[in-house]
mmCIF file of C-alpha atoms in Angstrom:
data_model
loop_
_atom_site.group_PDB
_atom_site.id
_atom_site.type_symbol
_atom_site.label_atom_id
_atom_site.label_comp_id
_atom_site.label_asym_id
_atom_site.label_seq_id
_atom_site.Cartn_x
_atom_site.Cartn_y
_atom_site.Cartn_z
ATOM 1 C CA UNK A 1 -142.684 -0.422 38.822
ATOM 2 C CA UNK A 2 -140.099 0.709 41.338
ATOM 3 C CA UNK A 3 -141.051 3.840 43.239
ATOM 4 C CA UNK A 4 -137.572 5.307 42.801
ATOM 5 C CA UNK A 5 -137.928 4.861 39.030
ATOM 6 C CA UNK A 6 -141.156 6.824 39.196
ATOM 7 C CA UNK A 7 -139.566 9.599 41.242
ATOM 8 C CA UNK A 8 -136.622 9.935 38.849
ATOM 9 C CA UNK A 9 -138.879 10.653 35.919
ATOM 10 C CA UNK A 10 -140.866 13.256 37.847
ATOM 11 C CA UNK A 11 -138.109 15.841 37.772
ATOM 12 C CA UNK A 12 -138.242 15.968 33.972
ATOM 13 C CA UNK A 13 -141.916 16.861 34.080
ATOM 14 C CA UNK A 14 -142.206 19.301 36.974
ATOM 15 C CA UNK A 15 -143.988 21.761 34.719
ATOM 16 C CA UNK A 16 -146.902 19.367 34.437
ATOM 17 C CA UNK A 17 -147.513 19.443 38.169
ATOM 18 C CA UNK A 18 -148.501 23.079 38.272
ATOM 19 C CA UNK A 19 -151.005 22.544 35.472
ATOM 20 C CA UNK A 20 -152.609 19.478 37.013
ATOM 21 C CA UNK A 21 -156.203 20.389 37.636
ATOM 22 C CA UNK A 22 -158.687 18.688 39.914
ATOM 23 C CA UNK A 23 -161.394 16.793 38.098
ATOM 24 C CA UNK A 24 -164.834 18.271 38.598
ATOM 25 C CA UNK A 25 -168.176 16.558 38.971
ATOM 26 C CA UNK A 26 -169.384 14.524 35.987
ATOM 27 C CA UNK A 27 -166.077 15.025 34.225
ATOM 28 C CA UNK A 28 -163.464 12.548 33.052
ATOM 29 C CA UNK A 29 -159.905 13.620 32.423
ATOM 30 C CA UNK A 30 -158.351 11.021 30.121
ATOM 31 C CA UNK A 31 -154.609 10.836 29.549
ATOM 32 C CA UNK A 32 -153.793 9.161 26.222
ATOM 33 C CA UNK A 33 -151.390 9.232 23.288
ATOM 34 C CA UNK A 34 -153.823 8.783 20.412
ATOM 35 C CA UNK A 35 -152.770 11.855 18.452
ATOM 36 C CA UNK A 36 -152.289 10.813 14.798
ATOM 37 C CA UNK A 37 -155.053 11.356 12.215
ATOM 38 C CA UNK A 38 -156.865 8.016 12.520
ATOM 39 C CA UNK A 39 -156.349 7.893 16.285
ATOM 40 C CA UNK A 40 -157.644 11.423 16.906
ATOM 41 C CA UNK A 41 -160.828 10.609 14.965
ATOM 42 C CA UNK A 42 -161.312 7.545 17.153
ATOM 43 C CA UNK A 43 -160.945 9.493 20.417
ATOM 44 C CA UNK A 44 -163.404 12.109 19.172
ATOM 45 C CA UNK A 45 -166.057 9.375 18.933
ATOM 46 C CA UNK A 46 -165.558 8.366 22.580
ATOM 47 C CA UNK A 47 -165.767 11.999 23.642
ATOM 48 C CA UNK A 48 -169.036 12.320 21.719
ATOM 49 C CA UNK A 49 -170.528 9.238 23.424
ATOM 50 C CA UNK A 50 -169.515 10.461 26.893
ATOM 51 C CA UNK A 51 -170.906 13.953 26.375
ATOM 52 C CA UNK A 52 -174.195 12.439 25.178
ATOM 53 C CA UNK A 53 -174.330 10.722 28.588
ATOM 54 C CA UNK A 54 -173.844 14.052 30.356
ATOM 55 C CA UNK A 55 -170.172 13.559 31.200
ATOM 56 C CA UNK A 56 -167.673 16.249 30.211
ATOM 57 C CA UNK A 57 -164.533 14.954 28.514
ATOM 58 C CA UNK A 58 -161.274 16.661 29.490
ATOM 59 C CA UNK A 59 -158.631 15.650 26.979
ATOM 60 C CA UNK A 60 -155.068 15.092 28.212
ATOM 61 C CA UNK A 61 -153.326 14.044 24.989
ATOM 62 C CA UNK A 62 -149.557 13.550 25.099
ATOM 63 C CA UNK A 63 -147.942 12.989 21.695
ATOM 64 C CA UNK A 64 -145.430 10.184 21.205
ATOM 65 C CA UNK A 65 -146.262 6.987 19.316
ATOM 66 C CA UNK A 66 -145.245 4.420 21.907
ATOM 67 C CA UNK A 67 -146.509 6.388 24.906
ATOM 68 C CA UNK A 68 -143.194 7.089 26.673
ATOM 69 C CA UNK A 69 -144.071 10.775 27.094
ATOM 70 C CA UNK A 70 -147.557 9.914 28.338
ATOM 71 C CA UNK A 71 -146.121 7.481 30.892
ATOM 72 C CA UNK A 72 -143.782 10.144 32.234
ATOM 73 C CA UNK A 73 -146.661 12.638 32.488
ATOM 74 C CA UNK A 74 -148.817 10.045 34.271
ATOM 75 C CA UNK A 75 -146.083 9.291 36.820
ATOM 76 C CA UNK A 76 -145.766 12.981 37.564
ATOM 77 C CA UNK A 77 -149.502 13.365 38.159
ATOM 78 C CA UNK A 78 -149.747 10.288 40.398
ATOM 79 C CA UNK A 79 -146.733 11.342 42.493
ATOM 80 C CA UNK A 80 -148.299 14.800 42.879
ATOM 81 C CA UNK A 81 -151.448 13.170 44.282
ATOM 82 C CA UNK A 82 -153.533 14.384 41.358
ATOM 83 C CA UNK A 83 -154.045 11.408 39.002
ATOM 84 C CA UNK A 84 -156.254 11.748 35.924
ATOM 85 C CA UNK A 85 -159.584 9.947 36.013
ATOM 86 C CA UNK A 86 -158.313 7.462 33.453
ATOM 87 C CA UNK A 87 -155.201 6.782 31.410
ATOM 88 C CA UNK A 88 -154.159 4.733 28.408
ATOM 89 C CA UNK A 89 -151.950 1.988 29.849
ATOM 90 C CA UNK A 90 -151.718 -1.694 28.958
ATOM 91 C CA UNK A 91 -150.231 -5.134 29.457
ATOM 92 C CA UNK A 92 -147.818 -5.692 32.387
ATOM 93 C CA UNK A 93 -147.947 -1.942 33.123
ATOM 94 C CA UNK A 94 -151.481 -2.457 34.460
ATOM 95 C CA UNK A 95 -150.046 -4.894 37.022
ATOM 96 C CA UNK A 96 -147.219 -2.495 37.871
ATOM 97 C CA UNK A 97 -149.650 0.353 38.557
ATOM 98 C CA UNK A 98 -151.886 -2.056 40.483
ATOM 99 C CA UNK A 99 -148.980 -2.883 42.786
ATOM 100 C CA UNK A 100 -148.675 0.837 43.551
ATOM 101 C CA UNK A 101 -152.246 0.738 44.908
ATOM 102 C CA UNK A 102 -153.517 3.550 42.703
ATOM 103 C CA UNK A 103 -155.981 1.780 40.367
ATOM 104 C CA UNK A 104 -159.760 1.837 40.856
ATOM 105 C CA UNK A 105 -162.003 -1.222 40.937
ATOM 106 C CA UNK A 106 -164.517 -1.181 38.055
ATOM 107 C CA UNK A 107 -166.070 -4.620 38.644
ATOM 108 C CA UNK A 108 -169.524 -2.983 38.761
ATOM 109 C CA UNK A 109 -169.264 -2.032 35.060
ATOM 110 C CA UNK A 110 -167.768 -5.417 34.142
ATOM 111 C CA UNK A 111 -170.479 -7.392 35.947
ATOM 112 C CA UNK A 112 -173.280 -5.333 34.410
ATOM 113 C CA UNK A 113 -171.730 -5.739 30.961
ATOM 114 C CA UNK A 114 -170.942 -9.473 31.440
ATOM 115 C CA UNK A 115 -167.318 -8.906 30.411
ATOM 116 C CA UNK A 116 -166.115 -12.270 31.721
ATOM 117 C CA UNK A 117 -168.335 -14.226 29.346
ATOM 118 C CA UNK A 118 -167.926 -11.746 26.499
ATOM 119 C CA UNK A 119 -164.157 -11.248 26.357
ATOM 120 C CA UNK A 120 -161.487 -13.718 25.241
ATOM 121 C CA UNK A 121 -159.483 -14.887 28.298
ATOM 122 C CA UNK A 122 -156.261 -13.319 26.965
ATOM 123 C CA UNK A 123 -158.041 -9.942 27.034
ATOM 124 C CA UNK A 124 -159.946 -10.191 30.328
ATOM 125 C CA UNK A 125 -156.916 -11.466 32.284
ATOM 126 C CA UNK A 126 -154.877 -8.460 31.122
ATOM 127 C CA UNK A 127 -157.576 -6.043 32.346
ATOM 128 C CA UNK A 128 -157.583 -7.385 35.922
ATOM 129 C CA UNK A 129 -155.392 -6.834 38.944
ATOM 130 C CA UNK A 130 -155.685 -9.454 41.695
ATOM 131 C CA UNK A 131 -158.886 -10.755 40.112
ATOM 132 C CA UNK A 132 -160.640 -7.379 39.824
ATOM 133 C CA UNK A 133 -161.194 -5.311 36.691
ATOM 134 C CA UNK A 134 -159.212 -2.067 36.786
ATOM 135 C CA UNK A 135 -159.141 -1.305 33.049
ATOM 136 C CA UNK A 136 -161.474 -1.437 30.062
ATOM 137 C CA UNK A 137 -160.164 -2.956 26.808
ATOM 138 C CA UNK A 138 -160.531 -0.802 23.739
ATOM 139 C CA UNK A 139 -159.329 -2.941 20.847
ATOM 140 C CA UNK A 140 -156.956 -5.601 19.576
ATOM 141 C CA UNK A 141 -154.140 -4.668 17.202
ATOM 142 C CA UNK A 142 -152.211 -7.165 15.137
ATOM 143 C CA UNK A 143 -148.566 -6.098 15.132
ATOM 144 C CA UNK A 144 -146.993 -8.483 12.584
ATOM 145 C CA UNK A 145 -148.300 -6.793 9.428
ATOM 146 C CA UNK A 146 -146.430 -5.675 6.315
ATOM 147 C CA UNK A 147 -148.049 -2.682 4.564
ATOM 148 C CA UNK A 148 -147.443 -2.389 0.839
ATOM 149 C CA UNK A 149 -148.062 0.152 -1.926
ATOM 150 C CA UNK A 150 -149.236 -2.031 -4.852
ATOM 151 C CA UNK A 151 -148.385 0.628 -7.458
ATOM 152 C CA UNK A 152 -144.766 0.745 -6.284
ATOM 153 C CA UNK A 153 -144.691 -3.060 -6.306
ATOM 154 C CA UNK A 154 -146.046 -3.121 -9.858
ATOM 155 C CA UNK A 155 -143.566 -0.520 -11.129
ATOM 156 C CA UNK A 156 -140.725 -2.509 -9.570
ATOM 157 C CA UNK A 157 -141.920 -5.804 -11.056
ATOM 158 C CA UNK A 158 -142.074 -7.354 -7.577
ATOM 159 C CA UNK A 159 -144.633 -9.558 -5.835
ATOM 160 C CA UNK A 160 -146.028 -9.614 -2.296
ATOM 161 C CA UNK A 161 -143.422 -11.478 -0.216
ATOM 162 C CA UNK A 162 -144.366 -14.402 2.028
ATOM 163 C CA UNK A 163 -140.827 -15.548 2.883
ATOM 164 C CA UNK A 164 -137.633 -13.682 3.755
ATOM 165 C CA UNK A 165 -135.909 -14.544 0.429
ATOM 166 C CA UNK A 166 -138.993 -13.183 -1.380
ATOM 167 C CA UNK A 167 -138.911 -10.070 0.825
ATOM 168 C CA UNK A 168 -135.297 -9.273 -0.030
ATOM 169 C CA UNK A 169 -135.963 -9.958 -3.717
ATOM 170 C CA UNK A 170 -138.884 -7.473 -3.624
ATOM 171 C CA UNK A 171 -136.811 -4.934 -1.662
ATOM 172 C CA UNK A 172 -133.994 -5.150 -4.229
ATOM 173 C CA UNK A 173 -136.406 -4.568 -7.110
ATOM 174 C CA UNK A 174 -138.148 -1.654 -5.349
ATOM 175 C CA UNK A 175 -134.810 -0.006 -4.611
ATOM 176 C CA UNK A 176 -133.569 -0.486 -8.181
ATOM 177 C CA UNK A 177 -136.793 1.108 -9.445
ATOM 178 C CA UNK A 178 -135.881 4.284 -7.544
ATOM 179 C CA UNK A 179 -138.116 3.951 -4.473
ATOM 180 C CA UNK A 180 -137.325 3.508 -0.783
ATOM 181 C CA UNK A 181 -137.871 -0.189 -0.109
ATOM 182 C CA UNK A 182 -138.683 -0.010 3.610
ATOM 183 C CA UNK A 183 -140.354 3.009 5.254
ATOM 184 C CA UNK A 184 -139.182 3.164 8.843
ATOM 185 C CA UNK A 185 -138.970 5.603 11.711
ATOM 186 C CA UNK A 186 -135.723 5.239 13.612
ATOM 187 C CA UNK A 187 -137.258 5.415 17.085
ATOM 188 C CA UNK A 188 -136.606 2.679 19.673
ATOM 189 C CA UNK A 189 -140.161 1.302 19.707
ATOM 190 C CA UNK A 190 -140.324 1.216 15.904
ATOM 191 C CA UNK A 191 -136.977 -0.582 15.691
ATOM 192 C CA UNK A 192 -138.275 -3.056 18.290
ATOM 193 C CA UNK A 193 -141.465 -3.581 16.270
ATOM 194 C CA UNK A 194 -139.435 -4.691 13.250
ATOM 195 C CA UNK A 195 -137.144 -6.788 15.463
ATOM 196 C CA UNK A 196 -139.934 -8.782 17.120
ATOM 197 C CA UNK A 197 -141.687 -9.302 13.780
ATOM 198 C CA UNK A 198 -138.446 -10.631 12.275
ATOM 199 C CA UNK A 199 -137.981 -12.900 15.328
ATOM 200 C CA UNK A 200 -141.485 -14.304 14.813
ATOM 201 C CA UNK A 201 -140.904 -14.769 11.076
ATOM 202 C CA UNK A 202 -137.467 -16.357 11.432
ATOM 203 C CA UNK A 203 -138.101 -18.601 14.441
ATOM 204 C CA UNK A 204 -141.870 -19.090 14.707
ATOM 205 C CA UNK A 205 -144.267 -18.613 17.620
ATOM 206 C CA UNK A 206 -142.623 -21.148 19.968
ATOM 207 C CA UNK A 207 -139.204 -19.502 19.563
ATOM 208 C CA UNK A 208 -140.771 -16.042 19.989
ATOM 209 C CA UNK A 209 -142.497 -17.117 23.207
ATOM 210 C CA UNK A 210 -139.376 -18.652 24.729
ATOM 211 C CA UNK A 211 -137.199 -15.668 23.795
ATOM 212 C CA UNK A 212 -139.383 -12.571 24.125
ATOM 213 C CA UNK A 213 -142.046 -13.654 26.628
ATOM 214 C CA UNK A 214 -140.363 -16.226 28.867
ATOM 215 C CA UNK A 215 -136.910 -14.635 28.371
ATOM 216 C CA UNK A 216 -135.148 -18.011 28.219
ATOM 217 C CA UNK A 217 -131.348 -17.331 28.236
ATOM 218 C CA UNK A 218 -130.454 -20.256 25.953
ATOM 219 C CA UNK A 219 -133.031 -19.159 23.366
ATOM 220 C CA UNK A 220 -131.963 -15.515 23.579
ATOM 221 C CA UNK A 221 -128.345 -16.418 22.780
ATOM 222 C CA UNK A 222 -128.989 -19.343 20.417
ATOM 223 C CA UNK A 223 -128.462 -19.647 16.644
ATOM 224 C CA UNK A 224 -132.064 -18.664 15.786
ATOM 225 C CA UNK A 225 -131.669 -15.330 17.573
ATOM 226 C CA UNK A 226 -128.353 -14.788 15.773
ATOM 227 C CA UNK A 227 -130.205 -15.444 12.501
ATOM 228 C CA UNK A 228 -132.895 -12.973 13.603
ATOM 229 C CA UNK A 229 -130.315 -10.215 14.022
ATOM 230 C CA UNK A 230 -128.609 -11.220 10.743
ATOM 231 C CA UNK A 231 -131.962 -10.755 8.976
ATOM 232 C CA UNK A 232 -132.621 -7.473 10.790
ATOM 233 C CA UNK A 233 -129.170 -6.267 9.790
ATOM 234 C CA UNK A 234 -129.961 -6.977 6.147
ATOM 235 C CA UNK A 235 -133.231 -5.011 6.409
ATOM 236 C CA UNK A 236 -131.234 -1.983 7.620
ATOM 237 C CA UNK A 237 -129.772 -1.651 4.125
ATOM 238 C CA UNK A 238 -133.197 -0.874 2.658
ATOM 239 C CA UNK A 239 -134.087 1.949 5.077
ATOM 240 C CA UNK A 240 -133.348 5.544 4.001
ATOM 241 C CA UNK A 241 -130.801 7.713 5.815
ATOM 242 C CA UNK A 242 -133.468 10.149 7.059
ATOM 243 C CA UNK A 243 -135.229 7.505 9.174
ATOM 244 C CA UNK A 244 -133.756 8.417 12.610
ATOM 245 C CA UNK A 245 -136.363 10.233 14.712
ATOM 246 C CA UNK A 246 -139.142 9.944 12.115
ATOM 247 C CA UNK A 247 -142.624 9.367 13.570
ATOM 248 C CA UNK A 248 -144.384 6.157 12.538
ATOM 249 C CA UNK A 249 -147.270 7.909 10.798
ATOM 250 C CA UNK A 250 -144.814 9.869 8.625
ATOM 251 C CA UNK A 251 -143.260 6.541 7.592
ATOM 252 C CA UNK A 252 -146.768 5.273 6.777
ATOM 253 C CA UNK A 253 -147.336 8.442 4.712
ATOM 254 C CA UNK A 254 -144.286 7.488 2.615
ATOM 255 C CA UNK A 255 -146.070 4.262 1.630
ATOM 256 C CA UNK A 256 -149.387 6.082 1.118
ATOM 257 C CA UNK A 257 -147.721 8.666 -1.155
ATOM 258 C CA UNK A 258 -145.736 6.128 -3.168
ATOM 259 C CA UNK A 259 -142.304 7.206 -1.936
ATOM 260 C CA UNK A 260 -141.735 3.825 -0.288
ATOM 261 C CA UNK A 261 -142.858 0.307 -1.049
ATOM 262 C CA UNK A 262 -143.277 -1.402 2.322
ATOM 263 C CA UNK A 263 -143.579 -0.787 6.064
ATOM 264 C CA UNK A 264 -143.485 -3.150 9.053
ATOM 265 C CA UNK A 265 -146.094 -1.804 11.456
ATOM 266 C CA UNK A 266 -149.140 -2.790 13.474
ATOM 267 C CA UNK A 267 -152.602 -2.216 12.040
ATOM 268 C CA UNK A 268 -152.889 1.263 13.523
ATOM 269 C CA UNK A 269 -151.112 2.098 10.244
ATOM 270 C CA UNK A 270 -154.332 1.156 8.466
ATOM 271 C CA UNK A 271 -156.060 4.008 10.273
ATOM 272 C CA UNK A 272 -153.718 6.370 8.418
ATOM 273 C CA UNK A 273 -154.501 4.779 5.032
ATOM 274 C CA UNK A 274 -158.223 4.992 5.808
ATOM 275 C CA UNK A 275 -157.957 8.618 6.985
ATOM 276 C CA UNK A 276 -156.266 9.393 3.645
ATOM 277 C CA UNK A 277 -159.233 7.895 1.777
ATOM 278 C CA UNK A 278 -157.345 4.790 0.611
ATOM 279 C CA UNK A 279 -158.959 1.411 -0.003
ATOM 280 C CA UNK A 280 -157.410 -1.955 0.980
ATOM 281 C CA UNK A 281 -156.719 -4.271 -1.950
ATOM 282 C CA UNK A 282 -156.675 -1.305 -4.310
ATOM 283 C CA UNK A 283 -154.551 1.546 -2.893
ATOM 284 C CA UNK A 284 -152.674 -0.507 -0.306
ATOM 285 C CA UNK A 285 -152.116 -4.134 0.650
ATOM 286 C CA UNK A 286 -151.911 -5.731 4.078
ATOM 287 C CA UNK A 287 -150.001 -8.980 4.388
ATOM 288 C CA UNK A 288 -148.667 -10.942 7.355
ATOM 289 C CA UNK A 289 -144.942 -10.188 7.601
ATOM 290 C CA UNK A 290 -142.731 -12.840 5.945
ATOM 291 C CA UNK A 291 -142.922 -16.180 7.723
ATOM 292 C CA UNK A 292 -145.648 -15.076 10.178
ATOM 293 C CA UNK A 293 -148.885 -16.005 8.370
ATOM 294 C CA UNK A 294 -149.845 -18.647 10.949
ATOM 295 C CA UNK A 295 -148.946 -16.494 13.978
ATOM 296 C CA UNK A 296 -150.334 -13.331 15.534
ATOM 297 C CA UNK A 297 -148.620 -10.809 17.823
ATOM 298 C CA UNK A 298 -151.220 -8.737 19.635
ATOM 299 C CA UNK A 299 -151.313 -5.316 21.257
ATOM 300 C CA UNK A 300 -154.404 -4.571 23.338
ATOM 301 C CA UNK A 301 -155.094 -0.904 24.008
ATOM 302 C CA UNK A 302 -156.874 -0.240 27.278
ATOM 303 C CA UNK A 303 -157.982 2.572 29.549
ATOM 304 C CA UNK A 304 -157.175 2.057 33.231
ATOM 305 C CA UNK A 305 -159.066 3.873 35.955
ATOM 306 C CA UNK A 306 -157.241 5.647 38.790
ATOM 307 C CA UNK A 307 -158.518 6.084 42.343
ATOM 308 C CA UNK A 308 -160.294 9.426 42.671
ATOM 309 C CA UNK A 309 -162.106 10.802 45.740
ATOM 310 C CA UNK A 310 -165.013 12.605 44.093
ATOM 311 C CA UNK A 311 -168.098 10.266 44.040
ATOM 312 C CA UNK A 312 -169.280 11.853 40.788
ATOM 313 C CA UNK A 313 -165.912 11.121 39.204
ATOM 314 C CA UNK A 314 -166.155 7.516 40.404
ATOM 315 C CA UNK A 315 -169.551 7.185 38.725
ATOM 316 C CA UNK A 316 -168.131 8.823 35.595
ATOM 317 C CA UNK A 317 -165.402 6.142 35.511
ATOM 318 C CA UNK A 318 -168.021 3.404 35.369
ATOM 319 C CA UNK A 319 -169.832 5.334 32.643
ATOM 320 C CA UNK A 320 -166.566 5.585 30.693
ATOM 321 C CA UNK A 321 -165.797 1.873 31.102
ATOM 322 C CA UNK A 322 -169.308 0.965 29.936
ATOM 323 C CA UNK A 323 -169.032 3.332 26.959
ATOM 324 C CA UNK A 324 -165.683 1.825 25.903
ATOM 325 C CA UNK A 325 -167.192 -1.667 25.850
ATOM 326 C CA UNK A 326 -170.418 -0.612 24.121
ATOM 327 C CA UNK A 327 -171.028 -2.156 20.658
ATOM 328 C CA UNK A 328 -171.499 1.365 19.271
ATOM 329 C CA UNK A 329 -168.035 2.527 20.369
ATOM 330 C CA UNK A 330 -166.298 -0.777 19.631
ATOM 331 C CA UNK A 331 -167.455 -0.569 16.040
ATOM 332 C CA UNK A 332 -166.797 3.104 15.274
ATOM 333 C CA UNK A 333 -163.475 3.297 17.170
ATOM 334 C CA UNK A 334 -161.972 0.275 15.465
ATOM 335 C CA UNK A 335 -163.200 1.303 12.018
ATOM 336 C CA UNK A 336 -161.237 4.546 12.482
ATOM 337 C CA UNK A 337 -158.230 3.093 14.312
ATOM 338 C CA UNK A 338 -157.499 0.153 11.998
ATOM 339 C CA UNK A 339 -157.785 -2.376 14.822
ATOM 340 C CA UNK A 340 -160.455 -4.983 15.567
ATOM 341 C CA UNK A 341 -163.050 -4.969 18.385
ATOM 342 C CA UNK A 342 -162.360 -6.858 21.610
ATOM 343 C CA UNK A 343 -165.977 -7.993 21.513
ATOM 344 C CA UNK A 344 -166.431 -10.991 19.201
ATOM 345 C CA UNK A 345 -170.138 -10.179 18.759
ATOM 346 C CA UNK A 346 -169.642 -6.998 16.703
ATOM 347 C CA UNK A 347 -171.040 -7.424 13.144
ATOM 348 C CA UNK A 348 -168.339 -7.607 10.468
ATOM 349 C CA UNK A 349 -170.325 -5.903 7.730
ATOM 350 C CA UNK A 350 -168.598 -2.495 7.951
ATOM 351 C CA UNK A 351 -165.075 -3.887 8.414
ATOM 352 C CA UNK A 352 -162.681 -4.161 5.476
ATOM 353 C CA UNK A 353 -160.713 -7.152 4.205
ATOM 354 C CA UNK A 354 -157.653 -6.413 6.381
ATOM 355 C CA UNK A 355 -159.767 -6.307 9.565
ATOM 356 C CA UNK A 356 -161.634 -9.500 8.656
ATOM 357 C CA UNK A 357 -158.330 -11.264 7.956
ATOM 358 C CA UNK A 358 -157.105 -10.039 11.357
ATOM 359 C CA UNK A 359 -160.244 -11.386 13.081
ATOM 360 C CA UNK A 360 -159.922 -14.765 11.358
ATOM 361 C CA UNK A 361 -156.181 -15.031 12.010
ATOM 362 C CA UNK A 362 -156.570 -14.109 15.672
ATOM 363 C CA UNK A 363 -159.185 -16.835 16.137
ATOM 364 C CA UNK A 364 -157.035 -19.388 14.264
ATOM 365 C CA UNK A 365 -153.869 -18.424 16.161
ATOM 366 C CA UNK A 366 -155.689 -18.589 19.476
ATOM 367 C CA UNK A 367 -156.841 -22.115 18.618
ATOM 368 C CA UNK A 368 -153.383 -23.180 17.382
ATOM 369 C CA UNK A 369 -151.516 -21.690 20.342
ATOM 370 C CA UNK A 370 -149.605 -19.191 18.200
ATOM 371 C CA UNK A 371 -151.195 -16.032 19.636
ATOM 372 C CA UNK A 372 -148.360 -14.062 21.250
ATOM 373 C CA UNK A 373 -148.151 -10.776 23.214
ATOM 374 C CA UNK A 374 -146.101 -8.017 21.609
ATOM 375 C CA UNK A 375 -142.843 -7.265 23.430
ATOM 376 C CA UNK A 376 -142.404 -4.004 21.532
ATOM 377 C CA UNK A 377 -145.851 -2.750 22.543
ATOM 378 C CA UNK A 378 -145.835 -3.407 26.264
ATOM 379 C CA UNK A 379 -147.752 -6.684 26.327
ATOM 380 C CA UNK A 380 -145.063 -9.280 27.104
ATOM 381 C CA UNK A 381 -142.462 -8.118 29.624
ATOM 382 C CA UNK A 382 -141.985 -5.527 32.367
ATOM 383 C CA UNK A 383 -141.316 -1.934 31.380
ATOM 384 C CA UNK A 384 -137.752 -2.223 32.741
ATOM 385 C CA UNK A 385 -136.917 -5.281 30.610
ATOM 386 C CA UNK A 386 -138.658 -3.759 27.601
ATOM 387 C CA UNK A 387 -136.598 -0.566 27.923
ATOM 388 C CA UNK A 388 -133.338 -2.521 28.198
ATOM 389 C CA UNK A 389 -134.253 -4.582 25.123
ATOM 390 C CA UNK A 390 -135.153 -1.422 23.203
ATOM 391 C CA UNK A 391 -131.654 -0.094 23.946
ATOM 392 C CA UNK A 392 -130.016 -3.221 22.510
ATOM 393 C CA UNK A 393 -132.130 -3.308 19.355
ATOM 394 C CA UNK A 394 -131.723 0.436 18.804
ATOM 395 C CA UNK A 395 -127.960 0.199 19.184
ATOM 396 C CA UNK A 396 -127.888 -2.666 16.684
ATOM 397 C CA UNK A 397 -130.007 -0.702 14.196
ATOM 398 C CA UNK A 398 -127.898 2.447 14.409
ATOM 399 C CA UNK A 399 -124.340 1.125 14.731
ATOM 400 C CA UNK A 400 -122.024 -1.609 13.455
ATOM 401 C CA UNK A 401 -122.880 -3.927 16.349
ATOM 402 C CA UNK A 402 -122.555 -7.601 15.358
ATOM 403 C CA UNK A 403 -125.337 -10.169 15.705
ATOM 404 C CA UNK A 404 -123.222 -12.151 18.184
ATOM 405 C CA UNK A 405 -122.716 -9.065 20.362
ATOM 406 C CA UNK A 406 -126.428 -8.246 20.079
ATOM 407 C CA UNK A 407 -127.642 -11.635 21.372
ATOM 408 C CA UNK A 408 -125.324 -11.430 24.379
ATOM 409 C CA UNK A 409 -126.542 -7.889 25.130
ATOM 410 C CA UNK A 410 -130.165 -8.997 24.714
ATOM 411 C CA UNK A 411 -129.730 -11.842 27.208
ATOM 412 C CA UNK A 412 -128.246 -9.368 29.675
ATOM 413 C CA UNK A 413 -131.140 -6.943 29.081
ATOM 414 C CA UNK A 414 -133.609 -9.736 29.912
ATOM 415 C CA UNK A 415 -132.194 -9.857 33.447
ATOM 416 C CA UNK A 416 -132.957 -6.160 34.106
ATOM 417 C CA UNK A 417 -134.863 -5.597 37.337
#
């Protein structure tokens, strides 16, 4: 994270500086963007656990599904010399903040909780900066899901698609039956979510890794990426004209309410179905997106701790980290959020069929080498490269840009510093 990039974004959020309050003893101020129905319920559980331990929770919630607004607010606070106690950041962003020298060491909580032996390597490595824990992992989301309203599918005479030809056949039938085939929010991160899922489904995990993790120029401009954009372009035809600017949870509500048949979205969408009292297998279906059944794109939510001077606040950070990793919180948070616990020792009894499938598929993908970090959700590339890629995908989704032009632009975006 370049310091000048941080400074630029401060000017847009000057108002936040005046409201930044110092954190008091035995209090944690947590900046996060969990604001939808299922997410808010999950945060409330963490607040409850912390207050039971005698620590006051000061909520600093910043709406915006992908966290862009929260990131801007966080930059403003850090530049002002008044960081929150903790903030929801993840993936390469943890390393970027670590390089700025502003993250707190929470090895004491990790050692006491035996995190190294408990967590999968892919999780623990992400939580460390220069070998030290600076963040606590909250959950694991699978991104490459397709959410389906079975009633809409039945009325359309369509079946759950496992391949792209089957997907377009189902989309045609759903549209002809008078429903919206694909519920989508036309925001950059949502467009990128569909894009990376299509890339995984069209090219497989090895192609995905070379293109969207390693940023290999030949792969980014090759025929498989052209085919990815061709497929994405076809999907555009099944999205309604009101999609631009729509929040993800409103798109999920379209599937819940039977206005739309399908949605590409990570399993935080399941939290919305659950909050609406819907049951998997009956009221909604979860299926790996076409062509991705043997692969798994992950998004790990985490809470990073920032350096604070107050000794009581430092102790409260360790209490928060321990609470996040507690079996009690891991279970209740993920039941509400739609995700799965980072701890493999949490009993499965209360988790539904979608969560159990996610657990099994993550383990199988990890073993097969097809477990991949999500580019769209800040797990694979730097924030600068991610932003440049978002711009390309968004332009493609909302213009007449050709697939050939898109792959060239994407390769250029991958070189962003």
